[in-house]
Short mmCIF file of C-alpha atoms in Angstrom, two decimals:
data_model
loop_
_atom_site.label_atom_id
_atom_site.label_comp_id
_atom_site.label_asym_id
_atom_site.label_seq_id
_atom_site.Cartn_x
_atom_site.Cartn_y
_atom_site.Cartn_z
CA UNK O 1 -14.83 39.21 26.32
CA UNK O 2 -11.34 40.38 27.78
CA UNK O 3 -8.70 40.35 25.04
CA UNK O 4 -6.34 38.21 27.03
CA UNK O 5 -7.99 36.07 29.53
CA UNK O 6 -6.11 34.12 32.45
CA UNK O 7 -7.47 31.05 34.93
CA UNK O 8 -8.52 32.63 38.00
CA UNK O 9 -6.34 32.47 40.60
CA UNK O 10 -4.93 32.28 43.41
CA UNK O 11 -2.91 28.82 42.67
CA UNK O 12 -1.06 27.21 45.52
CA UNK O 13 0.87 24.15 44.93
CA UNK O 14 2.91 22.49 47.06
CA UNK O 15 6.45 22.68 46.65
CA UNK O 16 7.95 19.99 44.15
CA UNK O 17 4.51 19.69 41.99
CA UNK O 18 4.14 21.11 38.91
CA UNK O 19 2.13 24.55 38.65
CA UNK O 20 0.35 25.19 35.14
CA UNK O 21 -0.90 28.41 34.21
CA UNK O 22 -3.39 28.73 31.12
CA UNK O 23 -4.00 32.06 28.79
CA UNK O 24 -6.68 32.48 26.08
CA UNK O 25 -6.50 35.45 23.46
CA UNK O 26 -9.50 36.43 21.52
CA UNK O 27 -6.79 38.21 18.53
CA UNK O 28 -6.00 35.55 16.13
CA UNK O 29 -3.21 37.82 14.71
CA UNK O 30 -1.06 37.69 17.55
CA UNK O 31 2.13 36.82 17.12
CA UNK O 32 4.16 36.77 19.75
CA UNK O 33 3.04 35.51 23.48
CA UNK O 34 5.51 36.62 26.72
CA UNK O 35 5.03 34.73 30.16
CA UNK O 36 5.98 37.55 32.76
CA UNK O 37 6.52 37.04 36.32
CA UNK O 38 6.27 39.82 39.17
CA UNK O 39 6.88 39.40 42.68
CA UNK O 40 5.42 41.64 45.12
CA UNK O 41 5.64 45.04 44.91
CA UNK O 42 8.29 44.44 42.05
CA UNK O 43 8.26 44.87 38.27
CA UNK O 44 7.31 42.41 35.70
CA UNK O 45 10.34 40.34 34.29
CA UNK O 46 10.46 38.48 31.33
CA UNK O 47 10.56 34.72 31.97
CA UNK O 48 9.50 32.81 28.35
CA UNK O 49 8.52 33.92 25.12
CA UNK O 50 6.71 32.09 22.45
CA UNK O 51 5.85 32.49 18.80
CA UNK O 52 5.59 29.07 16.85
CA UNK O 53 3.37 26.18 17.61
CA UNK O 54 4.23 23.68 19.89
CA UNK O 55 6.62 23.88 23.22
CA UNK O 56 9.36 25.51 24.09
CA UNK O 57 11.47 24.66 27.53
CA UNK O 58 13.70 26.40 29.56
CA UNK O 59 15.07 25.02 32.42
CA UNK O 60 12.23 24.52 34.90
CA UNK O 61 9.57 26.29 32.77
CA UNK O 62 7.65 25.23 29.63
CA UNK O 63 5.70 27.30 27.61
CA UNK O 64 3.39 26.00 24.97
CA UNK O 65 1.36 27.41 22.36
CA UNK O 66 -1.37 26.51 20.68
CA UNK O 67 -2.99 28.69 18.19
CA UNK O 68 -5.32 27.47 16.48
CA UNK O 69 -6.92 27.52 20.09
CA UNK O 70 -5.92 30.80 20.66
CA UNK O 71 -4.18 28.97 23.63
CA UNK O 72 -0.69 29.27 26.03
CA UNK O 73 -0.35 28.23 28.63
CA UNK O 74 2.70 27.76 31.03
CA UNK O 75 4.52 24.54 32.93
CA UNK O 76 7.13 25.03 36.15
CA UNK O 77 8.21 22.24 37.11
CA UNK O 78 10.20 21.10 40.68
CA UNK O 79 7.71 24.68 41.93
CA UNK O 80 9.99 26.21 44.62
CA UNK O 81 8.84 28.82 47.01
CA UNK O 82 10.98 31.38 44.90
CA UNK O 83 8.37 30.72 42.50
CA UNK O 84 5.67 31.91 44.08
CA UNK O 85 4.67 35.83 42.32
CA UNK O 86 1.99 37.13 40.10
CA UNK O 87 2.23 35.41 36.81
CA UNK O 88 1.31 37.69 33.56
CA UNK O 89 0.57 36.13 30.41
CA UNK O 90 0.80 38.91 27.55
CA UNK O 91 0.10 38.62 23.81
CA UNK O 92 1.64 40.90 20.58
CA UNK O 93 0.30 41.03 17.09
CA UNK O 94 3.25 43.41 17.00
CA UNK O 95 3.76 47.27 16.30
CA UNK O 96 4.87 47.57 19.85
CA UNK O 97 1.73 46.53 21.80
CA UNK O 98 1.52 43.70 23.94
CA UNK O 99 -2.20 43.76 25.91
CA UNK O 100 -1.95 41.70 29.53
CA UNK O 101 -3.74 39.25 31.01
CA UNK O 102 -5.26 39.76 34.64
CA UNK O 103 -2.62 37.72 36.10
CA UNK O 104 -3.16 34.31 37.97
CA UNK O 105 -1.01 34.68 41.33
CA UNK O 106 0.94 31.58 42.47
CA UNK O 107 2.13 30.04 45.74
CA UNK O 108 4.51 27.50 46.49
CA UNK O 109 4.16 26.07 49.70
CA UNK O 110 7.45 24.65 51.57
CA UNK A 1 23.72 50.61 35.55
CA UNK A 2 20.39 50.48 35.44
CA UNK A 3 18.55 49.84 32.35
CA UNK A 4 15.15 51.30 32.67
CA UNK A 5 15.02 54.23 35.32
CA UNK A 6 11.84 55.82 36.57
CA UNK A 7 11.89 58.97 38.77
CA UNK A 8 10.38 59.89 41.23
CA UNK A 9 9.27 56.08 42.80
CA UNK A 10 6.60 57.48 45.03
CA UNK A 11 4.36 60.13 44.63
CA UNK A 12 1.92 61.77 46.80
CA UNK A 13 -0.38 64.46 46.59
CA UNK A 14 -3.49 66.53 46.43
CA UNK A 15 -6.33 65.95 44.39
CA UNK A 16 -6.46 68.40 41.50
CA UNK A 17 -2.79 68.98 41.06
CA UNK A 18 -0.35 68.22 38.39
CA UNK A 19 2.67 65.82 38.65
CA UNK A 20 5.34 64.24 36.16
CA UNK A 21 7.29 61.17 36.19
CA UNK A 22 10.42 60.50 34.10
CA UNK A 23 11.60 57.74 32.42
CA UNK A 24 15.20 56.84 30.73
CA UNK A 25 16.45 53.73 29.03
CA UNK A 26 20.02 53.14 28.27
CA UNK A 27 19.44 49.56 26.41
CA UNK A 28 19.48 51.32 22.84
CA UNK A 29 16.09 50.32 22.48
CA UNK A 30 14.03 51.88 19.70
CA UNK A 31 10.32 52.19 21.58
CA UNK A 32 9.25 53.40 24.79
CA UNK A 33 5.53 52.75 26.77
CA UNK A 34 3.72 54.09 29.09
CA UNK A 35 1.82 51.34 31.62
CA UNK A 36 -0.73 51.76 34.35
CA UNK A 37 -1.26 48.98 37.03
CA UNK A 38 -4.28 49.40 39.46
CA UNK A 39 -4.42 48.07 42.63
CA UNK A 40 -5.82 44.29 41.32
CA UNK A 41 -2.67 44.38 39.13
CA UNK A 42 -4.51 44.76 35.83
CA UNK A 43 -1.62 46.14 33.70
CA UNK A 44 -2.69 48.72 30.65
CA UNK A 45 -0.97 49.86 28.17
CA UNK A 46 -1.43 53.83 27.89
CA UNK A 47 0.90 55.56 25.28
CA UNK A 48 3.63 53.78 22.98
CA UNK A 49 6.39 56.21 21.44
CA UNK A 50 8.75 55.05 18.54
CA UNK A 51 11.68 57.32 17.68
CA UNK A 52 9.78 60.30 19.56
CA UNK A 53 6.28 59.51 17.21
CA UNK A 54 3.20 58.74 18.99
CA UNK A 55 2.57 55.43 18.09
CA UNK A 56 -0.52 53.88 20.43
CA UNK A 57 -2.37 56.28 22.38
CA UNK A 58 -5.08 54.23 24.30
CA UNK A 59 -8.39 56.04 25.79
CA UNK A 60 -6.87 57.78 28.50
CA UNK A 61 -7.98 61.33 29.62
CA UNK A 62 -6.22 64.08 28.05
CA UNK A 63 -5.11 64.90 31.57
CA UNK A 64 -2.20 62.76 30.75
CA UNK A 65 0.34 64.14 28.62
CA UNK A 66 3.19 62.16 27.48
CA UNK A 67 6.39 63.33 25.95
CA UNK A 68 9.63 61.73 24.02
CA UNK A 69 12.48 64.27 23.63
CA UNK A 70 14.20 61.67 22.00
CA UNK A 71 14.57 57.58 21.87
CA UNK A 72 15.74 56.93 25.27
CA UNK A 73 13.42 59.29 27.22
CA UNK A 74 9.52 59.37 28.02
CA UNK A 75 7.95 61.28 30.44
CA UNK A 76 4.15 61.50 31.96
CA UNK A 77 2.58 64.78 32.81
CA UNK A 78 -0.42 64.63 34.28
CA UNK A 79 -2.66 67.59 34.96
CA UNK A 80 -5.22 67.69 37.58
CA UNK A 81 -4.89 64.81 39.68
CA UNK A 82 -8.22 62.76 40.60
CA UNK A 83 -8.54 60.32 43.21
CA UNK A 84 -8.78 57.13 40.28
CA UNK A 85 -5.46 58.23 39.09
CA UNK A 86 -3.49 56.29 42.20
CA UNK A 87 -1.74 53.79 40.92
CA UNK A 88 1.77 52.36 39.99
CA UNK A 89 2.89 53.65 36.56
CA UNK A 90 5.64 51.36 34.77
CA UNK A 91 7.93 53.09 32.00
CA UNK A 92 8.74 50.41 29.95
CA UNK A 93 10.85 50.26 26.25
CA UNK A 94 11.49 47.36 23.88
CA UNK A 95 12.74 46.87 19.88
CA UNK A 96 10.16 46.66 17.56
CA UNK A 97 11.95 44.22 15.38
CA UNK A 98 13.27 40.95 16.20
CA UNK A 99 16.35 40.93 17.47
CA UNK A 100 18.63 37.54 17.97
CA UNK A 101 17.42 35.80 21.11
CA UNK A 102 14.70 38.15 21.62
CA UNK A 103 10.92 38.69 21.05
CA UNK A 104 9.79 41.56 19.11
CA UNK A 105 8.06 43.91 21.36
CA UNK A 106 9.65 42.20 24.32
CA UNK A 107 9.38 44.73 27.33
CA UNK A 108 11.81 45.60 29.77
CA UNK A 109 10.16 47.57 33.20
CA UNK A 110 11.24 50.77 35.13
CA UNK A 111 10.82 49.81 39.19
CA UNK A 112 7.68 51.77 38.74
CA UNK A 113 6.04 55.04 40.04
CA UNK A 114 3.62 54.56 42.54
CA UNK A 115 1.20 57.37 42.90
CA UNK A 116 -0.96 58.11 45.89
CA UNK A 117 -3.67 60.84 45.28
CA UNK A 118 -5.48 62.02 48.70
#
């Protein structure tokens, strides 16, 4: 069982729908959970963090976390073609290592 | 003003020789990491430095040498190329403790080091 596992992409939405990405962890002492976002041929970038139960929004994106099912997942709402980019879902039980996620790769369709 | 540099950005070269990449952060962050993404964009964490100490060292061949002169620096040495080496390597650094606004271990990325071994 990967540590951080990621629903198997690729995910094309059209533009205006909502896109939802889903992450599982196997390390119930995680602690903190990142959403990263990387376009092609790019580095990742930070786009949400998460560390308590329940959701947390930020403009167009929503993250939510549920741990007692070792679950995150992440909303964007209004998608725009800008959106579209390898999405990386990594998870921290701290001390400086976050393990990733295969990625789920998005597209937003005009 | 870049925040996290990585030199060179592309590498390539001959199987079986040996090649560094640098890596400098100016954010005043306290931890630095080593990353290796393949080509299906599975990114691994290979070495972790903390004020210069070795803090995660992940099963990677000994071919790959990291060092930390100090807090703001990491380099890769790697001896010996092989052809599974090619790959993009991300420098990346972060603050171990929480910081207002921010995530501990939150990561910020170098551009990245693409290597191409022949």
């Amino acid at each position: 069982q990967k540590e951080v596992e990621q629903n198997s992409g690729p995910l094309s939405v059209p533009e205006g729908a909502i896109a939802s990405l889903n992450c599982t962890y196997s390390d119930r002492g995680s602690q903190s959970f990142f959403w990263y976002r990387q376009y092609s041929g790019k580095s990742p970038e930070l786009i949400m963090f998460i560390y308590s139960n329940g959701d947390k929004e930020d403009g167009r994106f929503t993250a939510q976390l549920n741990k007692a099912s070792q679950y995150v997942s992440l909303l964007i709402r209004d998608s725009q073609p800008s959106d579209s980019a390898t999405y990386l879902c990594a998870v921290s039980r701290g001390a400086g290592k976050s393990t990733f996620g295969d990625g789920t790769t998005l597209t937003v369709k005009p | 003003d870049t925040a996290v540099s990585q030199t060179p950005k592309y590498l390539v070269t001959q199987m079986g020789n040996d090649k560094s990449i640098k890596c400098e952060q100016n954010l005043g962050h306290d931890t630095m990491y080593w990353y290796k993404q393949d080509s299906k964009k599975f990114l691994k964490i290979m070495f972790s430095y903390n004020n210069k100490e070795l803090i995660i060292n992940e099963t990677v061949p000994n071919r790959f040498s990291p060092k930390s002169p100090d807090k703001a620096h990491l380099n890769l040495h790697i001896n010996s190329l092989e052809l599974g080496d090619s790959a993009v390597y991300f420098c990346a650094s972060s603050l171990l403790i929480r910081a207002s606004g921010r995530a501990p271990g939150e990561l910020f990325f170098g551009e990245g080091s693409r290597l191409t071994v022949l």
